[in-house]
CSV table of C-alpha atoms and ligand atoms in Angstrom, one decimal:
chain,number,residue,atom,x,y,z
A,277,MET,CA,143.6,140.3,61.6
A,278,SER,CA,141.0,138.5,63.3
A,279,GLU,CA,139.4,135.1,62.4
A,280,LYS,CA,136.5,135.6,59.9
A,281,ILE,CA,133.3,133.5,60.3
A,282,THR,CA,130.5,133.2,57.4
A,283,ILE,CA,127.0,134.6,58.5
A,284,SER,CA,123.6,134.6,56.8
A,285,PHE,CA,121.1,137.2,57.5
A,286,THR,CA,118.6,139.6,56.2
A,287,ILE,CA,119.2,143.2,55.5
A,288,ASN,CA,116.4,145.6,54.8
A,289,GLY,CA,114.5,142.4,53.2
A,290,ASP,CA,117.3,140.9,51.3
A,291,LYS,CA,118.9,137.9,52.2
A,292,GLU,CA,122.8,137.8,52.2
A,293,THR,CA,125.6,135.8,53.1
A,294,ARG,CA,128.9,137.3,54.1
A,295,GLU,CA,132.2,136.9,56.0
A,296,ALA,CA,132.5,139.0,59.3
A,297,ALA,CA,135.4,139.3,61.2
A,298,VAL,CA,134.9,138.2,64.9
A,299,GLY,CA,136.4,141.3,66.3
A,300,GLN,CA,134.2,143.6,64.4
A,301,THR,CA,131.1,145.5,65.6
A,302,LEU,CA,127.7,145.2,63.9
A,303,LEU,CA,128.1,148.9,63.4
A,304,SER,CA,131.4,148.6,61.6
A,305,PHE,CA,130.1,145.8,59.8
A,306,ILE,CA,127.1,148.0,58.5
A,307,ARG,CA,129.0,151.0,57.5
A,308,ASP,CA,132.4,149.3,56.3
A,309,GLU,CA,131.2,146.0,54.7
A,310,LEU,CA,127.4,146.5,53.7
A,311,HIS,CA,128.3,150.4,52.9
A,312,LEU,CA,125.2,151.4,54.4
A,313,THR,CA,126.3,154.8,55.8
A,314,GLY,CA,123.0,156.1,57.2
A,315,THR,CA,123.6,154.3,60.6
A,316,LYS,CA,126.0,156.8,62.4
A,317,SER,CA,128.9,156.2,64.9
A,318,GLY,CA,129.0,158.4,67.8
A,319,CYS,CA,130.2,157.2,71.0
A,320,GLU,CA,130.7,153.6,70.4
A,321,ILE,CA,129.7,152.6,74.0
A,322,GLY,CA,126.1,152.4,73.8
A,323,GLU,CA,125.4,156.1,75.4
A,324,CYS,CA,124.4,158.1,72.2
A,325,GLY,CA,122.1,155.9,69.9
A,326,ALA,CA,123.5,157.4,66.7
A,327,CYS,CA,124.1,153.7,65.6
A,328,THR,CA,120.2,152.4,66.5
A,329,VAL,CA,119.1,149.6,64.1
A,330,LEU,CA,116.3,147.2,64.3
A,331,LEU,CA,117.5,143.6,65.1
A,332,ASN,CA,114.8,141.0,64.6
A,333,GLY,CA,112.4,144.2,64.9
A,334,LYS,CA,113.8,145.6,68.1
A,335,PRO,CA,115.9,148.7,68.3
A,336,VAL,CA,119.4,148.2,69.5
A,337,ASN,CA,122.7,150.0,69.7
A,338,SER,CA,124.8,148.3,66.7
A,339,CYS,CA,128.0,149.5,68.5
A,340,LEU,CA,127.0,147.1,71.3
A,341,VAL,CA,126.5,143.9,69.0
A,342,LEU,CA,129.1,141.9,67.3
A,343,ALA,CA,128.9,141.5,63.5
A,344,VAL,CA,129.0,137.7,63.9
A,345,GLU,CA,125.7,137.7,66.2
A,346,LEU,CA,123.8,138.8,63.1
A,347,ASP,CA,123.9,135.2,62.0
A,348,GLY,CA,120.3,134.2,61.3
A,349,LYS,CA,118.8,137.4,62.2
A,350,GLU,CA,116.8,140.2,60.5
A,351,LEU,CA,118.5,143.6,60.2
A,352,VAL,CA,116.7,147.0,59.3
A,353,THR,CA,118.7,150.3,58.8
A,354,ILE,CA,117.6,153.7,58.2
A,355,GLU,CA,117.9,153.0,54.4
A,356,ALA,CA,115.1,150.8,54.5
A,357,LEU,CA,112.5,153.6,55.3
A,358,SER,CA,112.1,155.5,51.8
A,359,LYS,CA,110.5,153.3,49.1
A,360,ASN,CA,111.1,154.3,45.3
A,361,GLY,CA,112.1,157.7,46.3
A,362,LYS,CA,109.2,158.3,48.4
A,363,LEU,CA,109.9,159.3,52.0
A,364,ASP,CA,108.5,157.2,54.9
A,365,LYS,CA,105.9,159.3,57.0
A,366,LEU,CA,108.3,159.6,60.0
A,367,GLN,CA,111.0,161.1,57.6
A,368,GLN,CA,108.5,163.4,56.1
A,369,THR,CA,107.3,164.7,59.5
A,370,PHE,CA,110.7,165.0,60.7
A,371,ILE,CA,111.4,167.6,57.8
A,372,ASP,CA,107.9,169.2,58.5
A,373,HIS,CA,108.7,170.0,62.1
A,374,ALA,CA,112.3,170.6,61.4
A,375,ALA,CA,113.2,168.3,63.9
A,376,PHE,CA,116.9,168.6,63.5
A,377,GLN,CA,119.8,170.9,63.3
A,378,CYS,CA,122.9,169.0,62.1
A,379,GLY,CA,120.8,165.8,61.7
A,380,TYR,CA,123.5,163.4,63.2
A,381,CYS,CA,121.3,161.8,65.6
A,382,THR,CA,118.3,161.5,63.3
A,383,PRO,CA,118.7,158.1,61.7
A,384,GLY,CA,118.8,156.5,65.2
A,385,MET,CA,115.8,158.7,66.3
A,386,ILE,CA,113.7,157.8,63.2
A,387,ILE,CA,114.5,154.2,63.8
A,388,SER,CA,113.6,154.3,67.5
A,389,ALA,CA,110.5,156.0,66.7
A,390,LYS,CA,109.5,153.6,64.1
A,391,ALA,CA,110.0,150.8,66.3
A,392,LEU,CA,107.7,152.6,68.8
A,393,LEU,CA,105.0,153.3,66.6
A,394,GLU,CA,104.9,149.7,65.7
A,395,ARG,CA,104.4,148.8,69.6
A,396,LYS,CA,102.2,151.9,70.3
A,397,PRO,CA,100.6,153.4,67.4
A,398,ASN,CA,99.4,156.4,69.5
A,399,PRO,CA,102.2,157.1,71.9
A,400,SER,CA,102.2,159.5,74.9
A,401,ASP,CA,104.9,161.9,75.9
A,402,GLU,CA,105.9,159.3,78.3
A,403,ASP,CA,106.0,156.4,75.8
A,404,ILE,CA,108.2,158.9,73.5
A,405,ASN,CA,110.5,159.6,76.2
A,406,GLU,CA,111.0,156.2,77.1
A,407,ALA,CA,111.6,154.8,73.6
A,408,LEU,CA,114.2,157.6,72.9
A,409,SER,CA,115.6,157.3,76.3
A,410,GLY,CA,118.9,156.1,74.6
A,411,ASN,CA,118.9,158.5,71.6
A,412,LEU,CA,120.8,161.9,72.3
A,413,CYS,CA,120.5,165.0,70.4
A,414,ARG,CA,123.4,167.4,70.9
A,415,CYS,CA,121.5,170.1,69.0
A,416,GLY,CA,118.4,169.7,71.5
A,417,ALA,CA,115.8,169.3,69.2
A,418,TYR,CA,113.6,167.2,71.4
A,419,GLN,CA,110.5,169.4,71.3
A,420,GLU,CA,110.4,169.0,67.6
A,421,ILE,CA,111.2,165.4,67.5
A,422,ARG,CA,108.4,164.7,69.9
A,423,ALA,CA,106.0,166.8,67.7
A,424,ALA,CA,107.2,165.0,64.7
A,425,ILE,CA,106.4,161.5,66.0
A,426,LYS,CA,102.9,162.7,67.3
A,427,ASP,CA,102.2,163.9,63.9
A,428,ALA,CA,103.2,160.8,62.3
A,429,ALA,CA,101.3,158.7,64.7
A,430,LYS,CA,98.3,160.6,63.1
A,431,LYS,CA,99.2,159.6,59.6
B,4,MET,CA,140.2,145.5,65.5
B,5,LEU,CA,139.8,143.4,68.4
B,6,SER,CA,141.3,139.8,68.3
B,7,TYR,CA,139.8,136.7,70.0
B,8,GLU,CA,138.0,133.5,69.1
B,9,TYR,CA,134.1,133.5,69.0
B,10,ILE,CA,132.0,130.3,69.5
B,11,LYS,CA,128.2,130.1,69.9
B,12,THR,CA,127.0,127.0,71.4
B,13,GLY,CA,123.7,125.7,72.3
B,14,ASP,CA,125.2,122.6,74.2
B,15,LEU,CA,125.6,123.0,77.9
B,16,GLN,CA,128.3,120.2,78.3
B,17,GLU,CA,130.2,121.9,75.4
B,18,ALA,CA,130.0,125.2,77.0
B,19,PHE,CA,131.4,123.8,80.1
B,20,LYS,CA,134.5,122.4,78.3
B,21,LEU,CA,135.0,125.6,76.4
B,22,LEU,CA,135.0,127.5,79.7
B,23,GLU,CA,137.8,125.5,81.0
B,24,SER,CA,139.8,125.2,77.9
B,25,ARG,CA,141.5,128.7,78.1
B,26,GLU,CA,142.4,131.1,80.7
B,27,HIS,CA,140.4,134.2,79.7
B,28,VAL,CA,136.8,132.9,78.3
B,29,TYR,CA,134.1,135.3,78.5
B,30,PRO,CA,130.4,134.4,78.2
B,31,LEU,CA,128.2,136.8,76.0
B,32,ALA,CA,124.7,137.5,77.0
B,33,GLY,CA,123.7,141.1,75.9
B,34,GLY,CA,127.1,142.1,75.6
B,35,THR,CA,126.4,145.6,77.0
B,36,ASP,CA,129.1,145.2,79.7
B,37,LEU,CA,131.4,142.9,77.8
B,38,ILE,CA,131.8,144.8,74.5
B,39,VAL,CA,132.3,148.2,76.5
B,40,GLY,CA,134.7,146.5,78.8
B,41,MET,CA,136.8,145.0,75.7
B,42,ARG,CA,136.7,148.4,73.8
B,43,GLY,CA,138.1,150.0,76.9
B,44,GLY,CA,141.1,147.1,77.6
B,45,LYS,CA,139.2,146.1,80.8
B,46,PHE,CA,138.4,142.4,79.4
B,47,VAL,CA,140.9,140.8,77.2
B,48,PRO,CA,139.3,137.6,76.0
B,49,GLU,CA,141.0,134.7,74.2
B,50,LEU,CA,137.6,133.2,73.6
B,51,ILE,CA,134.1,134.8,73.6
B,52,LEU,CA,131.5,132.1,74.4
B,53,ASP,CA,128.1,133.2,73.2
B,54,LEU,CA,125.4,131.7,75.2
B,55,LYS,CA,122.5,132.8,73.1
B,56,ASP,CA,121.6,129.4,71.8
B,57,ILE,CA,121.5,127.9,75.2
B,58,GLU,CA,117.6,126.9,75.6
B,59,GLU,CA,117.8,126.2,79.3
B,60,PHE,CA,118.9,129.8,79.7
B,61,LYS,CA,115.6,131.3,78.2
B,62,VAL,CA,113.1,130.5,80.8
B,63,LEU,CA,110.9,133.0,82.3
B,64,THR,CA,108.1,131.4,84.5
B,65,GLU,CA,106.1,131.4,87.5
B,66,ASP,CA,105.4,128.0,89.4
B,67,ASN,CA,104.6,127.1,93.1
B,68,LYS,CA,108.6,128.0,93.9
B,69,GLY,CA,108.3,131.6,92.7
B,70,ILE,CA,109.4,133.6,89.7
B,71,THR,CA,112.6,131.9,87.7
B,72,ILE,CA,114.2,134.4,85.3
B,73,GLY,CA,116.5,132.6,82.9
B,74,ALA,CA,120.0,134.0,82.2
B,75,LEU,CA,119.2,135.1,78.6
B,76,VAL,CA,115.9,137.0,79.5
B,77,THR,CA,116.4,140.8,78.7
B,78,LEU,CA,115.4,143.5,81.1
B,79,ASN,CA,112.6,144.8,78.9
B,80,GLU,CA,111.2,141.2,78.8
B,81,ILE,CA,111.4,141.3,82.6
B,82,CYS,CA,109.7,144.6,83.2
B,83,GLN,CA,106.7,143.3,81.0
B,84,PHE,CA,106.4,139.8,82.7
B,85,LYS,CA,102.9,140.1,84.5
B,86,PRO,CA,103.9,138.0,87.6
B,87,VAL,CA,106.7,140.2,88.1
B,88,VAL,CA,104.6,143.5,87.6
B,89,ASP,CA,102.0,142.0,89.9
B,90,ASN,CA,103.9,140.5,92.7
B,91,ILE,CA,107.4,142.1,92.8
B,92,PRO,CA,107.0,145.3,91.0
B,93,ILE,CA,110.4,146.6,92.8
B,94,LEU,CA,112.3,144.3,90.5
B,95,ALA,CA,110.6,145.8,87.5
B,96,GLU,CA,111.7,149.3,88.9
B,97,GLY,CA,115.2,148.1,89.1
B,98,CYS,CA,115.3,146.7,85.6
B,99,HIS,CA,113.4,149.8,84.2
B,100,SER,CA,116.1,152.1,85.7
B,101,VAL,CA,118.9,150.5,83.7
B,102,GLY,CA,120.5,152.3,80.8
B,103,SER,CA,117.9,152.9,78.0
B,104,TYR,CA,115.3,151.3,76.3
B,105,MET,CA,117.8,150.0,73.6
B,106,ILE,CA,120.3,148.9,76.2
B,107,ARG,CA,117.3,147.1,78.0
B,108,ASN,CA,116.5,145.2,74.6
B,109,ARG,CA,119.9,143.4,75.2
B,110,ALA,CA,120.9,143.5,78.8
B,111,THR,CA,120.1,140.5,80.9
B,112,ILE,CA,119.7,140.2,84.7
B,113,ALA,CA,122.6,137.5,84.7
B,114,GLY,CA,124.9,139.9,83.1
B,115,ASN,CA,124.2,142.6,85.4
B,116,ILE,CA,124.8,140.5,88.5
B,117,CYS,CA,127.7,138.9,86.9
B,118,ASN,CA,129.5,142.0,86.2
B,119,ALA,CA,129.1,142.5,90.0
B,120,SER,CA,129.2,146.3,89.7
B,121,PRO,CA,128.2,147.8,93.2
B,122,ALA,CA,125.8,150.1,91.2
B,123,ALA,CA,124.1,147.2,89.4
B,124,ASP,CA,120.6,148.5,89.5
B,125,THR,CA,118.9,145.1,89.8
B,126,SER,CA,120.8,144.1,92.8
B,127,ALA,CA,119.2,145.9,95.5
B,128,PRO,CA,115.6,144.9,94.7
B,129,LEU,CA,117.0,141.2,94.3
B,130,TYR,CA,118.8,141.8,98.0
B,131,CYS,CA,115.3,143.0,99.4
B,132,LEU,CA,113.4,140.1,97.7
B,133,ASP,CA,115.9,137.4,99.1
B,134,ALA,CA,116.4,136.1,95.6
B,135,VAL,CA,118.7,133.2,94.8
B,136,VAL,CA,121.1,132.7,92.0
B,137,ASN,CA,121.1,129.2,90.2
B,138,ILE,CA,124.6,128.4,89.1
B,139,ILE,CA,125.3,125.4,86.8
B,140,GLY,CA,128.8,123.7,85.8
B,141,SER,CA,130.1,120.6,84.8
B,142,GLY,CA,130.2,119.5,88.5
B,143,GLY,CA,126.3,120.0,88.8
B,144,SER,CA,124.2,122.7,90.2
B,145,ARG,CA,124.1,124.9,93.0
B,146,THR,CA,122.1,127.8,94.2
B,147,VAL,CA,123.4,130.8,96.3
B,148,PRO,CA,121.7,133.6,97.9
B,149,VAL,CA,122.1,136.7,96.0
B,150,ASP,CA,123.8,138.6,98.6
B,151,GLU,CA,126.5,135.8,98.6
B,152,PHE,CA,127.0,136.1,95.0
B,153,PHE,CA,128.5,139.5,95.0
B,154,ASN,CA,132.1,139.4,96.4
B,155,GLY,CA,133.4,142.9,95.4
B,156,PRO,CA,133.7,145.0,92.5
B,157,GLY,CA,133.4,143.1,89.5
B,158,GLN,CA,134.0,139.8,91.5
B,159,ASN,CA,131.1,137.1,91.8
B,160,ALA,CA,130.7,134.0,93.4
B,161,LEU,CA,131.4,131.6,90.1
B,162,ASN,CA,134.1,129.2,89.9
B,163,LYS,CA,135.9,128.6,86.8
B,164,GLY,CA,133.7,126.6,84.3
B,165,GLU,CA,130.4,127.8,85.9
B,166,LEU,CA,127.7,129.9,84.5
B,167,VAL,CA,124.5,131.4,85.8
B,168,GLN,CA,121.7,129.8,84.7
B,169,SER,CA,119.0,131.8,86.2
B,170,VAL,CA,117.7,133.9,89.3
B,171,THR,CA,114.9,132.9,91.1
B,172,VAL,CA,112.4,135.0,93.6
B,173,LEU,CA,110.9,132.6,96.0
B,174,LYS,CA,107.5,132.6,97.3
B,175,PRO,CA,106.0,133.8,99.5
B,176,TYR,CA,106.2,137.3,97.7
B,177,PRO,CA,106.3,140.3,100.0
B,178,GLU,CA,102.9,141.6,101.3
B,179,GLY,CA,103.4,145.4,101.0
B,180,LYS,CA,104.8,148.1,98.7
B,181,GLY,CA,108.4,148.3,97.3
B,182,VAL,CA,110.2,151.1,95.9
B,183,TYR,CA,113.6,151.5,94.0
B,184,PHE,CA,115.0,155.0,94.0
B,185,LYS,CA,118.2,155.7,91.7
B,186,ALA,CA,120.0,159.0,92.1
B,187,SER,CA,122.2,159.6,88.8
B,188,ARG,CA,123.5,162.6,87.0
B,189,THR,CA,121.0,162.1,83.9
B,190,GLY,CA,117.7,161.0,83.4
B,191,SER,CA,118.8,157.9,81.6
B,192,VAL,CA,122.0,156.4,80.5
B,193,ASP,CA,123.9,156.6,83.6
B,194,LEU,CA,124.8,154.3,86.5
B,195,ALA,CA,123.4,154.9,89.7
B,196,THR,CA,125.4,157.5,92.0
B,197,VAL,CA,123.4,155.8,94.8
B,198,GLY,CA,120.6,153.1,94.3
B,199,VAL,CA,117.9,152.4,97.2
B,200,ALA,CA,115.4,149.6,97.5
B,201,VAL,CA,112.9,149.5,100.2
B,202,GLN,CA,110.3,146.7,100.4
B,203,SER,CA,107.8,146.2,103.2
B,204,TRP,CA,106.7,142.9,104.2
B,205,GLY,CA,103.6,143.5,106.4
B,206,ASP,CA,104.8,145.5,109.2
B,207,ARG,CA,108.6,144.5,108.8
B,208,VAL,CA,110.9,146.2,106.1
B,209,LYS,CA,114.0,145.2,104.1
B,210,VAL,CA,116.3,147.9,102.8
B,211,ALA,CA,119.3,147.4,100.4
B,212,VAL,CA,121.6,150.0,99.1
B,213,GLY,CA,123.9,150.1,95.9
B,214,ALA,CA,126.8,152.0,94.9
B,215,VAL,CA,127.9,152.8,98.6
B,216,ALA,CA,130.0,150.1,99.3
B,217,PRO,CA,132.1,147.2,97.4
B,218,THR,CA,129.0,145.2,96.7
B,219,PRO,CA,125.3,146.2,97.3
B,220,VAL,CA,124.5,145.8,101.0
B,221,ARG,CA,121.3,145.3,103.1
B,222,ALA,CA,120.8,148.1,105.6
B,223,LEU,CA,120.6,146.0,108.4
B,224,SER,CA,121.0,148.6,111.1
B,225,VAL,CA,117.7,150.5,109.5
B,226,GLU,CA,115.9,147.0,109.3
B,227,ASN,CA,116.9,146.4,113.0
B,228,ALA,CA,115.6,149.6,114.3
B,229,VAL,CA,112.4,149.4,112.4
B,230,ASN,CA,111.7,145.6,112.8
B,231,GLU,CA,113.0,144.7,116.2
B,232,TYR,CA,112.6,148.2,118.2
B,233,GLY,CA,109.6,149.4,116.5
B,234,GLU,CA,111.2,152.8,115.3
B,235,LYS,CA,108.4,154.9,113.7
B,236,ASP,CA,110.4,158.1,113.3
B,237,TRP,CA,111.8,157.4,109.7
B,238,SER,CA,114.3,160.2,109.8
B,239,LYS,CA,116.0,158.5,112.8
B,240,ALA,CA,115.9,155.1,111.4
B,241,ALA,CA,117.2,156.2,107.8
B,242,ALA,CA,120.0,158.0,109.7
B,243,LEU,CA,121.4,154.6,110.8
B,244,VAL,CA,122.2,153.5,107.1
B,245,ASN,CA,125.5,155.2,107.8
B,246,ASN,CA,126.5,152.1,109.9
B,247,ASP,CA,126.1,149.9,107.0
B,248,ILE,CA,128.0,151.5,104.3
B,249,SER,CA,131.4,152.8,103.2
B,250,PRO,CA,131.1,155.1,100.0
B,251,ILE,CA,134.0,156.3,97.9
B,252,THR,CA,134.4,159.5,95.8
B,253,ASP,CA,134.4,159.0,92.1
B,254,LEU,CA,133.2,160.8,89.1
B,255,ARG,CA,129.5,160.2,89.9
B,256,GLY,CA,129.7,161.9,93.5
B,257,SER,CA,131.7,162.5,96.4
B,258,ARG,CA,131.5,160.3,99.7
B,259,GLU,CA,129.9,163.0,101.7
B,260,TYR,CA,127.3,163.5,98.8
B,261,ARG,CA,126.7,159.8,99.1
B,262,TYR,CA,126.1,159.6,102.6
B,263,HIS,CA,123.7,162.3,102.4
B,264,ILE,CA,121.6,161.3,99.5
B,265,VAL,CA,121.6,157.4,100.7
B,266,GLU,CA,120.0,158.9,103.9
B,267,VAL,CA,117.5,161.0,102.1
B,268,LEU,CA,116.4,158.1,99.8
B,269,VAL,CA,116.1,155.5,102.7
B,270,ARG,CA,113.7,158.1,104.6
B,271,ARG,CA,111.7,158.6,101.5
B,272,GLY,CA,111.5,155.0,100.8
B,273,LEU,CA,110.2,154.2,104.3
B,274,GLU,CA,107.6,157.0,104.1
B,275,GLN,CA,106.5,155.3,100.8
B,276,THR,CA,106.3,151.9,101.8
B,277,MET,CA,105.6,152.0,105.7
B,278,GLY,CA,103.4,155.0,105.7
B,279,VAL,CA,103.9,158.4,106.9
C,165,FAD,C1,125.1,152.8,77.9
C,165,FAD,C2,125.2,152.0,79.1
C,165,FAD,C3,124.4,152.3,80.1
C,165,FAD,C4,124.0,151.3,81.1
C,165,FAD,N1,123.4,151.7,82.3
C,165,FAD,C5,123.3,150.9,83.3
C,165,FAD,C6,122.5,151.3,84.4
C,165,FAD,O1,121.9,152.4,84.4
C,165,FAD,N2,122.4,150.2,85.5
C,165,FAD,C7,123.1,149.1,85.6
C,165,FAD,O2,122.9,148.5,86.7
C,165,FAD,N3,124.1,148.6,84.4
C,165,FAD,C8,124.0,149.7,83.3
C,165,FAD,N4,124.8,149.4,82.3
C,165,FAD,C9,125.6,148.0,82.3
C,165,FAD,C10,124.9,146.8,81.7
C,165,FAD,O3,124.2,147.3,80.8
C,165,FAD,C11,124.1,146.0,82.8
C,165,FAD,O4,124.9,145.4,83.6
C,165,FAD,C12,123.4,144.5,81.9
C,165,FAD,O5,122.5,144.0,82.7
C,165,FAD,C13,124.7,143.6,81.7
C,165,FAD,O6,124.0,142.4,81.0
C,165,FAD,P1,124.4,141.9,79.5
C,165,FAD,O7,123.6,140.7,79.2
C,165,FAD,O8,124.5,142.9,78.7
C,165,FAD,O9,125.9,141.1,80.0
C,165,FAD,P2,127.2,140.9,79.2
C,165,FAD,O10,127.8,142.1,78.8
C,165,FAD,O11,126.8,140.0,78.1
C,165,FAD,O12,127.9,140.3,80.5
C,165,FAD,C14,128.2,141.0,81.6
C,165,FAD,C15,129.4,140.0,82.4
C,165,FAD,O13,128.8,139.0,82.8
C,165,FAD,C16,129.3,137.7,82.1
C,165,FAD,N5,128.0,136.9,81.7
C,165,FAD,C17,127.0,137.0,81.2
C,165,FAD,N6,126.1,136.1,81.4
C,165,FAD,C18,126.7,135.3,82.3
C,165,FAD,C19,126.3,133.8,82.7
C,165,FAD,N7,125.0,133.6,82.5
C,165,FAD,N8,127.0,133.3,83.4
C,165,FAD,C20,128.2,133.7,83.7
C,165,FAD,N9,128.8,135.0,83.3
C,165,FAD,C21,127.9,135.5,82.6
C,165,FAD,C22,130.1,138.2,81.0
C,165,FAD,O14,131.1,137.3,80.5
C,165,FAD,C23,130.5,139.6,81.3
C,165,FAD,O15,131.8,139.4,82.1
C,165,FAD,C24,124.8,150.1,81.2
C,165,FAD,C25,125.7,149.8,80.0
C,165,FAD,C26,125.6,150.6,78.8
C,165,FAD,C27,126.5,150.3,77.8
C,166,FES,S1,127.7,154.7,68.5
C,166,FES,FE1,126.3,153.3,69.5
C,166,FES,S2,125.4,154.4,71.1
C,166,FES,FE2,126.7,155.8,70.6
C,167,FES,S1,120.0,167.4,65.3
C,167,FES,FE1,122.1,167.3,65.8
C,167,FES,S2,122.4,165.9,67.1
C,167,FES,FE2,120.3,165.8,67.1
């Protein structure tokens, strides 16, 4: 078993202090220690984007970050989006446009889209393609995903 | 779960000591090569030395020497840095072609060259710009031209105990256009099957190619034909790239395909930078 280090961080707005194993990825820490399973595991080598989270406000592949690197940082996962049972506008427009089939890529897509709308409130197709360049959808819902993001931008 | 020690330090002297304290110490920047490599068993660290508190590695500046990019600056930050966009856009293109938006939020230029893949997308633009690598260790600092930094696949010029501090693109900047073309199997998240950088400097040109030899290489035969012998037939000039490369067959493409596509991309680069 690998060594543990105490880390302090903010998770979806709440301050936390936990032990993290040095051999653990942030993805595994989020799912297995914080028990937030909205963040998905796909390839675990940075290629699919299912594990996307916001680290200090920026979308990153949590499978390519060590859990111990979370120390002193702010983490936002998909669970932060709906508030008091009310969906975030991106979650709602993804439903309105049926922007998924199996839904496995959806948390990562929505996190990347959220970061995009914060950078660029009115994104072009090109901006969307760039922001989602690391989020793959095996079901091929890309058209609907683009439409859902544009729709959310108007709201 | 992987097993190793992890230490983060902001103190350079301590970092040098730690680098020499064990046989297999791996510096950690963005982790996009390192963590994938550990997963696959390519890297088996005893100690991971997280560099991200080292302030000296965070510079991103332009001064009378040129543009200096610290080892911890991410590729997305480079793509947005105005002096890069205005003066050496070919480097922004190379950085932008790496991985995906998310990868570029973590990945650094130092990590890209230290990993020393012949396909490293920032390398061909850096070769064309005559960039230099600033190295620091307990013995002091030294600077090497980027084309002396790559020694072979996965092999760089660092000695034990040394780190890359930054990369500098010296003035004068090129007067003229530069382009970076990447042939890959998918539109994003794939390494280059072939990478071609072409930069005009007035009526002269510099050409560098990646993923077609054990390191990135300058296409000196092409440059010579254009710069010394005045060759204006870009197809003829581009065909000479074959003298400068030794591609292999791998999962991204065959040797023959690489010979073909590199010539096409060099010709296109000459057309777009030197005029048709
Ligand atoms: C999905 C995916 C797609 C990718 N696509 C591309 C691509 O299209 N093109 C491309 O070129 N690369 C690509 N890469 C590779 C990688 O993202 C880049 O090489 C990146 O620039 C590495 O930077 P890093 O900061 O993440 O390096 P790290 O992983 O932190 O480090 C890489 C290596 O350099 C060493 N190192 C890091 N910093 C220093 C330093 N300052 N001094 C000494 N040694 C140091 C590390 O110990 C390690 O051996 C991809 C990777 C992934 C996972
Ligand atoms: S699981 Fe992280 S990118 Fe696929
Ligand atoms: S909806 Fe199935 S992977 Fe995108």
